[in-house]
Amino acid sequence: MAAQTLGTRTMRVEELKKLMESKFVDVLRAVAAEAEGKRVQ
C-alpha cells in the first residue's frame, strides 16, 4: 500500500516535490533540535 502510494506520488512532479520538501524540513528540524540540545549542555 505505502509503496503504491509512493509510486503514484513520484509520477507527479509537484507531489514528489511536496513529499521531499516535507521530509527535508523534518530532518532539518531534528538536526537543529539535536544541535540545540548539545549546545545547552
PDB file of C-alpha atoms in Angstrom, residues 32-41:
ATOM      1  CA  ALA A  32      18.508  21.760  14.786  1.00  0.00           C
ATOM      2  CA  ALA A  33      16.861  20.314  17.901  1.00  0.00           C
ATOM      3  CA  GLU A  34      19.794  17.968  18.465  1.00  0.00           C
ATOM      4  CA  ALA A  35      22.315  20.776  17.970  1.00  0.00           C
ATOM      5  CA  GLU A  36      20.384  22.997  20.379  1.00  0.00           C
ATOM      6  CA  GLY A  37      20.336  20.205  22.955  1.00  0.00           C
ATOM      7  CA  LYS A  38      24.097  19.734  22.707  1.00  0.00           C
ATOM      8  CA  ARG A  39      24.686  23.477  22.932  1.00  0.00           C
ATOM      9  CA  VAL A  40      22.620  23.802  26.123  1.00  0.00           C
ATOM     10  CA  GLN A  41      24.597  21.091  27.888  1.00  0.00           C
TER      11      GLN A  41
END
